[in-house]
One Martini backbone bead per residue (centre of mass of N, CA, C, O) as a GRO file, in nm:
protein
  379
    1UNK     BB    1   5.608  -2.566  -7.414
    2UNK     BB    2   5.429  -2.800  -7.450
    3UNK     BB    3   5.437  -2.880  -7.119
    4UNK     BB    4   5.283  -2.618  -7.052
    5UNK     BB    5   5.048  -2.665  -7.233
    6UNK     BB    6   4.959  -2.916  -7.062
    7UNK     BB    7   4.946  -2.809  -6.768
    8UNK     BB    8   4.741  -2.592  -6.821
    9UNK     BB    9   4.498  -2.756  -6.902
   10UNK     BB   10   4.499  -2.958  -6.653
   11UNK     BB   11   4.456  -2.708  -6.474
   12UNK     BB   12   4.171  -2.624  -6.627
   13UNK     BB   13   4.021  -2.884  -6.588
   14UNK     BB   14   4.048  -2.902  -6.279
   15UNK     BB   15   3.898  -2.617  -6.202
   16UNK     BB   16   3.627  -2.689  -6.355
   17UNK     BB   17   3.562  -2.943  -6.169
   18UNK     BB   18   3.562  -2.770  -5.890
   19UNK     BB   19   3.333  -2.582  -5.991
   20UNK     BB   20   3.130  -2.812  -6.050
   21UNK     BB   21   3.133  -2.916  -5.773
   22UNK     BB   22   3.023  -2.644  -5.596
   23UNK     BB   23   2.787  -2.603  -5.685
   24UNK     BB   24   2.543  -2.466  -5.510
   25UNK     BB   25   2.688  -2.387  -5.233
   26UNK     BB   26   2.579  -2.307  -4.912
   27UNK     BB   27   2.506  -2.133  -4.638
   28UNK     BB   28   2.370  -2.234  -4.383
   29UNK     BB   29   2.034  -2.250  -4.282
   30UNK     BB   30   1.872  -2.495  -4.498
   31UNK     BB   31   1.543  -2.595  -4.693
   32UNK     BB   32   1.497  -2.698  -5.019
   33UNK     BB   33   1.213  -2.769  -4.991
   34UNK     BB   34   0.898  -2.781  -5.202
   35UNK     BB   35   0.713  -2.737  -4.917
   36UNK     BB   36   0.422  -2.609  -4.798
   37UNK     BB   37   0.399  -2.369  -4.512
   38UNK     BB   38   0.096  -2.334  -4.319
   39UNK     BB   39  -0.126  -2.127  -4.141
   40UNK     BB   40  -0.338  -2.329  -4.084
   41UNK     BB   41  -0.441  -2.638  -4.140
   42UNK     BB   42  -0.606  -2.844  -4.265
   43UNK     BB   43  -0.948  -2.736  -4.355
   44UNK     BB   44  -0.810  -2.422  -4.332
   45UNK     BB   45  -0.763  -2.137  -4.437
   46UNK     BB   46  -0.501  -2.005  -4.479
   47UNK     BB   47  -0.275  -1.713  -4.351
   48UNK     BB   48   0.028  -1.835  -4.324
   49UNK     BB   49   0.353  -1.838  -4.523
   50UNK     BB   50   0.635  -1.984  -4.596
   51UNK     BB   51   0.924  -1.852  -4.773
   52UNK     BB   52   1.211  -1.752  -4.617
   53UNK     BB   53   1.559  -1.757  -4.541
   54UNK     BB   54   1.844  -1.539  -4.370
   55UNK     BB   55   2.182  -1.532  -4.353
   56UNK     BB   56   2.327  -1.437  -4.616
   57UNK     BB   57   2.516  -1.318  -4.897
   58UNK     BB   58   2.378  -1.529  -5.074
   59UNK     BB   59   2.056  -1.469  -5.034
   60UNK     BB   60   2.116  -1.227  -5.259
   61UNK     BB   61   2.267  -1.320  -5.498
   62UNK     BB   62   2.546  -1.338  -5.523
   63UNK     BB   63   2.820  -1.246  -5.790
   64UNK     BB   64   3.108  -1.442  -5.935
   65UNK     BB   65   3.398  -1.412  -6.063
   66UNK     BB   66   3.569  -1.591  -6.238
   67UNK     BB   67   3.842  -1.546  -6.057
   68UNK     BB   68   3.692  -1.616  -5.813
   69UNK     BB   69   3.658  -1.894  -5.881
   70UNK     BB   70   3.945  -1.994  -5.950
   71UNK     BB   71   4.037  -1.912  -5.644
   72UNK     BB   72   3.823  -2.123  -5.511
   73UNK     BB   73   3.920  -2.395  -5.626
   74UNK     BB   74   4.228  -2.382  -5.512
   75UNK     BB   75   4.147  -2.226  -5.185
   76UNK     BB   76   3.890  -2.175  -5.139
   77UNK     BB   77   3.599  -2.041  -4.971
   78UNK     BB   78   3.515  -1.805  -4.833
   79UNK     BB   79   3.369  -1.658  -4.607
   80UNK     BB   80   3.049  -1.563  -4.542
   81UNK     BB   81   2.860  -1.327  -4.471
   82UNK     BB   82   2.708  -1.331  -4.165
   83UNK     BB   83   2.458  -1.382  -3.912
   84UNK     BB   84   2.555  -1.386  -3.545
   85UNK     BB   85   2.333  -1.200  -3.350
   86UNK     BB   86   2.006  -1.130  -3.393
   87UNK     BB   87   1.764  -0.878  -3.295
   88UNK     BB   88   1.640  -0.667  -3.544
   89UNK     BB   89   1.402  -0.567  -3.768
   90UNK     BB   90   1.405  -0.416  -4.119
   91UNK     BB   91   1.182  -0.250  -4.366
   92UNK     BB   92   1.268  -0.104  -4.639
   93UNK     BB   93   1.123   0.097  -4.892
   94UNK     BB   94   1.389  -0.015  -5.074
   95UNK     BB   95   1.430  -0.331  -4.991
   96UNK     BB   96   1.598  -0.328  -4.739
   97UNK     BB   97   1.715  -0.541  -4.494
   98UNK     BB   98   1.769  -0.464  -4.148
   99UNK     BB   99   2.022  -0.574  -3.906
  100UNK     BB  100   2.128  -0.653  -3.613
  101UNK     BB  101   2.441  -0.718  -3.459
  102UNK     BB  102   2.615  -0.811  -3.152
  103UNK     BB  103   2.828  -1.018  -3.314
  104UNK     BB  104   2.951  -0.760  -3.483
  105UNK     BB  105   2.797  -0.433  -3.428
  106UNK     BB  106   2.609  -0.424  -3.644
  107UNK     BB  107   2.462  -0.320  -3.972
  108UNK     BB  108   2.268  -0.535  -4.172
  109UNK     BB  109   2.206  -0.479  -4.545
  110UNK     BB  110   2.009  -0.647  -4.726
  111UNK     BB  111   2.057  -0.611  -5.112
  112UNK     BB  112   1.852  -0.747  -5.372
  113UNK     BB  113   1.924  -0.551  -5.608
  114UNK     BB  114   2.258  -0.549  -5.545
  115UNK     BB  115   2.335  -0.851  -5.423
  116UNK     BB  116   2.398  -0.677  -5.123
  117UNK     BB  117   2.609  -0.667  -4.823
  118UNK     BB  118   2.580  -0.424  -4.569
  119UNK     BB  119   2.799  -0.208  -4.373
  120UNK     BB  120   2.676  -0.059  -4.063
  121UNK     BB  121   2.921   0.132  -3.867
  122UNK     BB  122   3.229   0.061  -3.889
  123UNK     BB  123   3.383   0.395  -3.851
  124UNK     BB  124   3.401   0.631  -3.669
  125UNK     BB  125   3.159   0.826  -3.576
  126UNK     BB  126   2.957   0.585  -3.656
  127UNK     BB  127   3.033   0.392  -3.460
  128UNK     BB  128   2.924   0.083  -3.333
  129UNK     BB  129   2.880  -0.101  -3.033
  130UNK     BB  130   2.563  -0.193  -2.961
  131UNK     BB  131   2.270  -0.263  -3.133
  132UNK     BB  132   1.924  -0.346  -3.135
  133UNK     BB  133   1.798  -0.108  -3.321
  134UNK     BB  134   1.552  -0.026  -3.610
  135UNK     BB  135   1.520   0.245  -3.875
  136UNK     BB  136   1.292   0.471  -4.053
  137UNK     BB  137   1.190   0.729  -4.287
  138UNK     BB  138   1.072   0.911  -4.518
  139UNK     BB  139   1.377   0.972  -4.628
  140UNK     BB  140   1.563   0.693  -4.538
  141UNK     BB  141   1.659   0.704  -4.279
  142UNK     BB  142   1.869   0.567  -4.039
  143UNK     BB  143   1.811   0.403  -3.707
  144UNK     BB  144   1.967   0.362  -3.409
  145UNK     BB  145   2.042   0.161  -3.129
  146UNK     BB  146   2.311   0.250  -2.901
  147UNK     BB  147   2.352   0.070  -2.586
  148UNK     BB  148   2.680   0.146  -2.547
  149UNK     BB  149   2.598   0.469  -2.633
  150UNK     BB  150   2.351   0.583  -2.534
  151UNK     BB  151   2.223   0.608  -2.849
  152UNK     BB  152   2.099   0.798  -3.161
  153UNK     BB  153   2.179   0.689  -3.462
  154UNK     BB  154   2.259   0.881  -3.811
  155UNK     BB  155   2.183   0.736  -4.169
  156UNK     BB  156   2.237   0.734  -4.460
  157UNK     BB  157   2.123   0.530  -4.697
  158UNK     BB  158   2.430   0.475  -4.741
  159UNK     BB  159   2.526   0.477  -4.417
  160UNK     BB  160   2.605   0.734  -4.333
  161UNK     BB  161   2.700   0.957  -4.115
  162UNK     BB  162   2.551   1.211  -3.924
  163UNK     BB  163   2.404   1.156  -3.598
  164UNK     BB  164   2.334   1.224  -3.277
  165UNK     BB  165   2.134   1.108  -2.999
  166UNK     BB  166   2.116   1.176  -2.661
  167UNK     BB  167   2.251   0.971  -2.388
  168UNK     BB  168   2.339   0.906  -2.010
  169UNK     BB  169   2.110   1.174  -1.968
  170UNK     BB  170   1.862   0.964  -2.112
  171UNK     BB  171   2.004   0.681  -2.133
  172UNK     BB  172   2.048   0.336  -2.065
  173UNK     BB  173   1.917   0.128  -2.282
  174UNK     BB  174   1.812   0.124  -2.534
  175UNK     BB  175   1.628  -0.030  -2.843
  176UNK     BB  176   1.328   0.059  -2.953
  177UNK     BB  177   1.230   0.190  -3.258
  178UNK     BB  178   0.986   0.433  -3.415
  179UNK     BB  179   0.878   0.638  -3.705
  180UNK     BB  180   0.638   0.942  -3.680
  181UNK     BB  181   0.662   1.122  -3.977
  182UNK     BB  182   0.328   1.238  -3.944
  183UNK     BB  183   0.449   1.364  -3.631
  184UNK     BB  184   0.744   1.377  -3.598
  185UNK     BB  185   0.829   1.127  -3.430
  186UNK     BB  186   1.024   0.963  -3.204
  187UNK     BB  187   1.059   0.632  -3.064
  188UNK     BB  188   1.205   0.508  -2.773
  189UNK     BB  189   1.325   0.287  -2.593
  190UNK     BB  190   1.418   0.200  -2.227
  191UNK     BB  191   1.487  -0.097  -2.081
  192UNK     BB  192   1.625   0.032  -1.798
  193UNK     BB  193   1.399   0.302  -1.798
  194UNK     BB  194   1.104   0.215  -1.831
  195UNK     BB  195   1.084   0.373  -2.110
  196UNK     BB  196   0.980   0.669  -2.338
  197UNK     BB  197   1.143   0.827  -2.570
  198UNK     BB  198   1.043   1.171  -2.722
  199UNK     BB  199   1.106   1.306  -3.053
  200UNK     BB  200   1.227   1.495  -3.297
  201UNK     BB  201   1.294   1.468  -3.619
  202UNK     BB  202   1.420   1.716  -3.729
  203UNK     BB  203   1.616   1.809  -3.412
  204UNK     BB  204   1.654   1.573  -3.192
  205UNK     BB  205   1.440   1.700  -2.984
  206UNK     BB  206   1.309   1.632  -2.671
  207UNK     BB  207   1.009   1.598  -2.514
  208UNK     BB  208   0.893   1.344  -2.410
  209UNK     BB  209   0.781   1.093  -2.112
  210UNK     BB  210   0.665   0.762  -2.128
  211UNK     BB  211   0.600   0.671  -1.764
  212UNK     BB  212   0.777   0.670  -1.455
  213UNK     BB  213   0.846   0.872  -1.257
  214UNK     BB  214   1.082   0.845  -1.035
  215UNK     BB  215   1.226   0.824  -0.728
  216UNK     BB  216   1.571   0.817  -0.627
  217UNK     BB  217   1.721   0.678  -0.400
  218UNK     BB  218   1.897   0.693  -0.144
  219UNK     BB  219   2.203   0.619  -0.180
  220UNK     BB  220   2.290   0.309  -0.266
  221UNK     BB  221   2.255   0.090  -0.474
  222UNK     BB  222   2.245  -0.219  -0.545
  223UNK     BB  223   2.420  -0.501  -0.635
  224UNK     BB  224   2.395  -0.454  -0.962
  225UNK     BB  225   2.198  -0.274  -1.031
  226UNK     BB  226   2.128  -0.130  -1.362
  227UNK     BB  227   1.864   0.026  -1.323
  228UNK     BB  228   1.571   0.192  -1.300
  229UNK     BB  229   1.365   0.075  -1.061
  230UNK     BB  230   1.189   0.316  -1.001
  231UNK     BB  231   1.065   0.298  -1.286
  232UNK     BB  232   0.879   0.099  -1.208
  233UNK     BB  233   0.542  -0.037  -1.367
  234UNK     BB  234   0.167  -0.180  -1.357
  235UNK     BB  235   0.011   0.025  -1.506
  236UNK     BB  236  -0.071   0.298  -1.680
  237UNK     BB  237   0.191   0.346  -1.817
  238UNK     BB  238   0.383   0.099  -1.764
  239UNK     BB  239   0.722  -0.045  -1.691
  240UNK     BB  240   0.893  -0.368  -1.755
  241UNK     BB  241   1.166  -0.374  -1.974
  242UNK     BB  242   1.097  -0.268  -2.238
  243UNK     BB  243   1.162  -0.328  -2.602
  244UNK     BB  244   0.962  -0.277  -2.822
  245UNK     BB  245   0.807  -0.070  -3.113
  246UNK     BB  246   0.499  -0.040  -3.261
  247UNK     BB  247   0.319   0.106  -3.569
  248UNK     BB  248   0.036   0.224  -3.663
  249UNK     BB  249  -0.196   0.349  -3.879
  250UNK     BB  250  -0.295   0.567  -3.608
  251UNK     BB  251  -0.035   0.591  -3.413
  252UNK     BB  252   0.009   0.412  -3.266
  253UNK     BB  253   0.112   0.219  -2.962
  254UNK     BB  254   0.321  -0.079  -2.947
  255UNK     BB  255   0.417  -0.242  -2.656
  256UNK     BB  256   0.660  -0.421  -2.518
  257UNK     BB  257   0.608  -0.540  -2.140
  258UNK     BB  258   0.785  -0.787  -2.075
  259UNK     BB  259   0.755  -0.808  -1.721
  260UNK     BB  260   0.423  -0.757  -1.813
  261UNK     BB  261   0.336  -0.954  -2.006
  262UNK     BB  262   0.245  -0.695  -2.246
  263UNK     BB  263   0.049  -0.555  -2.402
  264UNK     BB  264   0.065  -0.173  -2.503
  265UNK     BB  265  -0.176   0.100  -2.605
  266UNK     BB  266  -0.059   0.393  -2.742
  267UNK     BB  267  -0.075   0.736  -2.786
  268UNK     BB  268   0.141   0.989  -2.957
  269UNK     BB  269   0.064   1.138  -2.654
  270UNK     BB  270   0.087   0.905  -2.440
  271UNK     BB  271  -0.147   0.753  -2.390
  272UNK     BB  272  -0.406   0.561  -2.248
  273UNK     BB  273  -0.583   0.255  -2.426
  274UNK     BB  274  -0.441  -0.030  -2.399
  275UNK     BB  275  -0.441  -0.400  -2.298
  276UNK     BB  276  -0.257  -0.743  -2.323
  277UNK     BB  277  -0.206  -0.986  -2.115
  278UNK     BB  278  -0.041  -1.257  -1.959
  279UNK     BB  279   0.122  -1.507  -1.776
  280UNK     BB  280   0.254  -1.804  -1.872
  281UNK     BB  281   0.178  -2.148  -2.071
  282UNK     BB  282  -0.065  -2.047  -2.290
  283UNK     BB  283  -0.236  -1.971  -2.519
  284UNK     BB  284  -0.202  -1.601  -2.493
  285UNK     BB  285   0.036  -1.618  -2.342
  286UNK     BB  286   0.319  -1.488  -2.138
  287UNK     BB  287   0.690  -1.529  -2.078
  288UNK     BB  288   0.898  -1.386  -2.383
  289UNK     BB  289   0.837  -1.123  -2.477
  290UNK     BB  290   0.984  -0.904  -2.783
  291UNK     BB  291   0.818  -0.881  -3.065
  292UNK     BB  292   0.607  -0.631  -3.268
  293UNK     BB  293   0.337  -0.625  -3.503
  294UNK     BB  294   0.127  -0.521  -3.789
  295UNK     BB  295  -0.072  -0.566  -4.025
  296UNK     BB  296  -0.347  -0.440  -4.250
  297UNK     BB  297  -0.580  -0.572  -4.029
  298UNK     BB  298  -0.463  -0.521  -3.734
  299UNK     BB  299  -0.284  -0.746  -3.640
  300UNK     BB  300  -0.084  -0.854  -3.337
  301UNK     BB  301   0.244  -0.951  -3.348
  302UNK     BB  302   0.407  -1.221  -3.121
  303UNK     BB  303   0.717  -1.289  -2.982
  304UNK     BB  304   0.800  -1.552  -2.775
  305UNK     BB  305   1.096  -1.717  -2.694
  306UNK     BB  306   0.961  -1.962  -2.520
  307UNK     BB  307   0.809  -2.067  -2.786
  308UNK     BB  308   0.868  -2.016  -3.041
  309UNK     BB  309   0.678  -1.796  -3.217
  310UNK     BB  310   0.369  -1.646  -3.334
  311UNK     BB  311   0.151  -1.463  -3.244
  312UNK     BB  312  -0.238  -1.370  -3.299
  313UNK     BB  313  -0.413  -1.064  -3.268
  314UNK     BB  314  -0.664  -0.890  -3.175
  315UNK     BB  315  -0.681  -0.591  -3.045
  316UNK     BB  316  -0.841  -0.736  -2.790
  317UNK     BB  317  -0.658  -0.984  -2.722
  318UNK     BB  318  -0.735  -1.217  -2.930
  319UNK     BB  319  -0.654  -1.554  -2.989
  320UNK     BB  320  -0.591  -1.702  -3.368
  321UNK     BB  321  -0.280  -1.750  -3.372
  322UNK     BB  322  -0.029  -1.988  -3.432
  323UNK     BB  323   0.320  -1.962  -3.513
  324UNK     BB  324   0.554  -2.226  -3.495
  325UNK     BB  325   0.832  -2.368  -3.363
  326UNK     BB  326   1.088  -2.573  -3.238
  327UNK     BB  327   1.343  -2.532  -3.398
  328UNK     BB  328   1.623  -2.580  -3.741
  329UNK     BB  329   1.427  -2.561  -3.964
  330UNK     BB  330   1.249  -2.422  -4.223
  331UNK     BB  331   1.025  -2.259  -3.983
  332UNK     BB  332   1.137  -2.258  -3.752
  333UNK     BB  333   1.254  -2.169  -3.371
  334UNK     BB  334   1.511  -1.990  -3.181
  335UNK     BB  335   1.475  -1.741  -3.034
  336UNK     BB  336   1.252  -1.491  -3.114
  337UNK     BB  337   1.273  -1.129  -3.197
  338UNK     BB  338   1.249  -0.954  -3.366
  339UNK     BB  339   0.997  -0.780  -3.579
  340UNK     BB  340   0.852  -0.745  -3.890
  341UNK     BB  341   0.584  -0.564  -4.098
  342UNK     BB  342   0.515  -0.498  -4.435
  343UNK     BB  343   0.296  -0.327  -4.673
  344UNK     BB  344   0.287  -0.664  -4.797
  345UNK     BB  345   0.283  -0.856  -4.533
  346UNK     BB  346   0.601  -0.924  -4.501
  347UNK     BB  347   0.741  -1.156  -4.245
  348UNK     BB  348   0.975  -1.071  -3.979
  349UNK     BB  349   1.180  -1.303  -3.804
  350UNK     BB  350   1.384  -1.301  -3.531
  351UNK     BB  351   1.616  -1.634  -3.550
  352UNK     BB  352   1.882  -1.628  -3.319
  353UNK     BB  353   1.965  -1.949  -3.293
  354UNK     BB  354   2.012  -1.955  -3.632
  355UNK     BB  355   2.096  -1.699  -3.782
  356UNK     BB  356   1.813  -1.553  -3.892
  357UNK     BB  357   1.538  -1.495  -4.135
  358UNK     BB  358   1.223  -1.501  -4.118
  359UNK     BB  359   1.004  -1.555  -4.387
  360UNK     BB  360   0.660  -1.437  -4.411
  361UNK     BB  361   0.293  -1.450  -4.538
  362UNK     BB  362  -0.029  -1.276  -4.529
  363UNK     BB  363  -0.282  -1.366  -4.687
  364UNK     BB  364  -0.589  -1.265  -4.632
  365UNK     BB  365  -0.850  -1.318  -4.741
  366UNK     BB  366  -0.982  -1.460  -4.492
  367UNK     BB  367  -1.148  -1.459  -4.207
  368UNK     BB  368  -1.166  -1.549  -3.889
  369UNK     BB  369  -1.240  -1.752  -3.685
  370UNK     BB  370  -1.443  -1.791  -3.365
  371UNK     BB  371  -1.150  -1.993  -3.328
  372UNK     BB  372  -0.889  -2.053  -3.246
  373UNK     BB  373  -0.613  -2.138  -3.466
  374UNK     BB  374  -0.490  -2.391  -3.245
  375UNK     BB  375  -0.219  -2.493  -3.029
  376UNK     BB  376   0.042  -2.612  -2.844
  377UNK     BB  377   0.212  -2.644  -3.130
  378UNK     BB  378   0.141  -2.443  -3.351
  379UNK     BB  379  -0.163  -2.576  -3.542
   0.00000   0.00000   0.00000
C-alpha cells in the first residue's frame, strides 16, 4: 500500500510539473506585444487602432476542467478547433463573430460570452456544402450563402436548420449577402451570374435582379467557361465577377465589382447613385478588391488581396487612409477577404493566408486631413 501511495504522489507531482510547463500555451498566429498599433503614424491624430487576432477556440478564453488538465498533461493537449481557410465574417448583435470556412466547409461561431466556438452547418438537412457569405436579421436569424448547393441556408441563432432557398435555377454561385431588415429584402451576389438577386426577408420570395441580363447564346458555351458570361457589364448596375455587399445606414447598397475594379453604390430598389474606383497598382486604386463595409461616419472601407490592406475612402472615392501591410506579423495581413465593421466600430478583417481574423477600431475623434494620410507601404 505504501508503494502505491508513493507511486501516486510522484505522479502527481508530475502532473503538477507538466501543467505548470503548459500554462499559458496557446496555438495560432499571435504576437504577445504590448505596442500600440495605430494608423496613421505620429504626429497625425491616430485614426485605426489594432486590437487583436481571433484564430482558434483558445481566442475565445475557453476553460478546461482538472481532468481535461490532467489528461493533456500526460497525452498531451488536442488539437484546438481553428481556422483553416476564412472566407467572410460578420458580427452578429449578440456578440458572436461568424466565419465561413472553404477549410470546414461550415460556418464557425467564435461566441465570447459563453467561452464557445460552434459549428454551424454540420449535418442533415442543414448540412453546408461550401459557405461564402454569412449575416445575420434583425430576428438574430443567420443567413449562409452555400455556394456547393447553389443555395441560402437559413439557421436559427442557436444553429438550428430551418429552411433554404435558390438554387440552380435562381443562382449560379452565390456569394456576399445583407439583410435590409427595414426594407424587408435580403441581397444576395451572384458572382458567377454577375448579378445580385432580391428576395423578400418574409417568405423569402425572389423579387428583381439588379445586373445586366443578357441573352445566352446559341451552341454549346466554350470549354472551362463556367459563368453566364453573357451578363458581364461595365455600366452603371453591371457586374463582372462581383463578390461582396455592405449596407449603409439609409439602405444604400455598397458592392464590390471585383473585376470592374470599383465600389458601385446602389439604391435598396436597384438604382444606380454612383461608383468609384479604377484598375491599378498605386494608392487608391484597385487590382484584387475582395470586401467592403462602412463606419458609423459614412468612411467606406475596401481590402484588397494584391495590396493585403485596407483602403478607407470618402464617398465620393477619395482615398483618405491605407491601413495594414503584408506580412504575418501581430498587424499584417496576407490575402485579406471579407471586412464586416459593427455597429461599435469594430473592424473585422479576413486575414486569409494566416488563417485568422484582425480585428482592429475606429477611432474617429477627429476629421481626416484634406490629405491622404497614406503612402503606399499603408504608413
Amino acid at each position: 500500500m505504501t508503494n502505491k501511495r508513493i507511486l501516486f504522489s510522484a505522479t502527481l507531482l508530475l502532473m503538477v510539473a507538466l501543467l505548470s510547463a503548459c500554462a499559458g500555451s496557446r496555438s495560432g498566429i499571435q504576437d504577445t506585444g504590448d505596442e500600440e498599433l495605430v494608423w496613421p503614424l505620429p504626429p497625425e491624430p491616430p485614426k485605426i487602432r489594432f486590437e487583436k487576432s481571433i484564430h482558434s477556440e483558445l481566442d475565445v478564453g475557453r476553460k478546461r476542467s482538472l481532468a481535461q488538465k490532467i489528461y493533456e498533461a500526460i497525452f498531451g493537449r488536442a488539437p484546438a478547433k481553428a481556422l483553416k481557410k476564412p472566407i467572410m465574417v460578420h458580427a452578429a448583435q449578440d456578440g458572436r463573430i461568424l466565419v465561413t470556412d472553404s477549410g470546414w466547409r461550415k460556418v464557425l461561431a467564435f461566441n465570447f460570452a459563453n467561452k464557445t466556438l460552434d459549428v454551424i452547418g454540420k449535418g442533415g438537412r442543414g448540412r453546408l456544402r461550401n459557405p461564402l457569405g454569412v449575416t445575420t436579421d434583425v430576428d438574430g436569424l443567420i443567413y449562409v450563402t452555400d455556394a456547393g448547393g447553389q443555395r441560402v441556408m437559413v439557421y436559427r441563432p442557436d444553429g438550428k436548420f430551418i429552411r433554404a432557398f435558390g438554387g440552380k435555377d435562381v443562382f449560379v454561385r452565390p456569394s456576399g449577402i445583407v439583410v435590409n431588415s427595414d426594407e424587408n429584402k435580403i441581397y444576395v451576389v451572384d458572382t458567377w451570374g454577375h448579378q445580385i438577386k432580391v428576395f423578400d426577408r418574409q417568405t423569402n420570395r425572389f423579387l428583381f435582379t439588379i445586373g445586366k441580363q443578357g441573352e445566352k447564346p446559341e451552341g454549346e458555351l466554350p470549354e472551362g467557361v463556367l459563368d453566364k458570361s453573357w451578363n458581364r457589364g461595365d455600366g452603371e448596375c453591371e457586374f463582372r465577377f462581383p463578390t461582396q455587399v455592405a449596407l449603409g445606414p439609409d439602405g444604400r447598397l455598397y458592392i464590390v465589382d471585383t473585376l470592374n475594379f470599383r465600389i458601385q453604390i446602389i439604391s435598396p430598389d436597384g438604382e444606380f447613385i454612383s461608383a468609384f474606383g479604377e484598375v491599378g497598382n498605386t494608392p487608391g486604386s484597385f487590382y484584387r478588391p475582395k470586401g467592403v463595409s462602412l463606419d458609423s461616419d459614412g468612411h467606406v472601407y475596401v481590402t484588397d488581396a494584391a495590396f493585403s490592406n485596407i483602403q478607407i475612402f470618402e464617398q465620393t472615392g477619395k482615398l483618405l487612409l491605407n491601413v495594414g501591410s503584408f506580412g504575418s506579423g501581430k498587424a499584417d495581413m496576407r490575402l485579406p477577404a471579407g471586412l464586416f465593421i459593427n455597429s461599435l466600430d469594430q473592424i473585422y478583417v479576413v486575414d486569409q493566408f494566416n488563417n485568422r481574423i484582425q480585428v482592429y477600431q475606429y477611432l474617429g475623434d477627429e476629421p481626416y486631413t484634406s490629405e491622404p494620410l497614406t503612402d503606399k507601404e499603408g504608413r
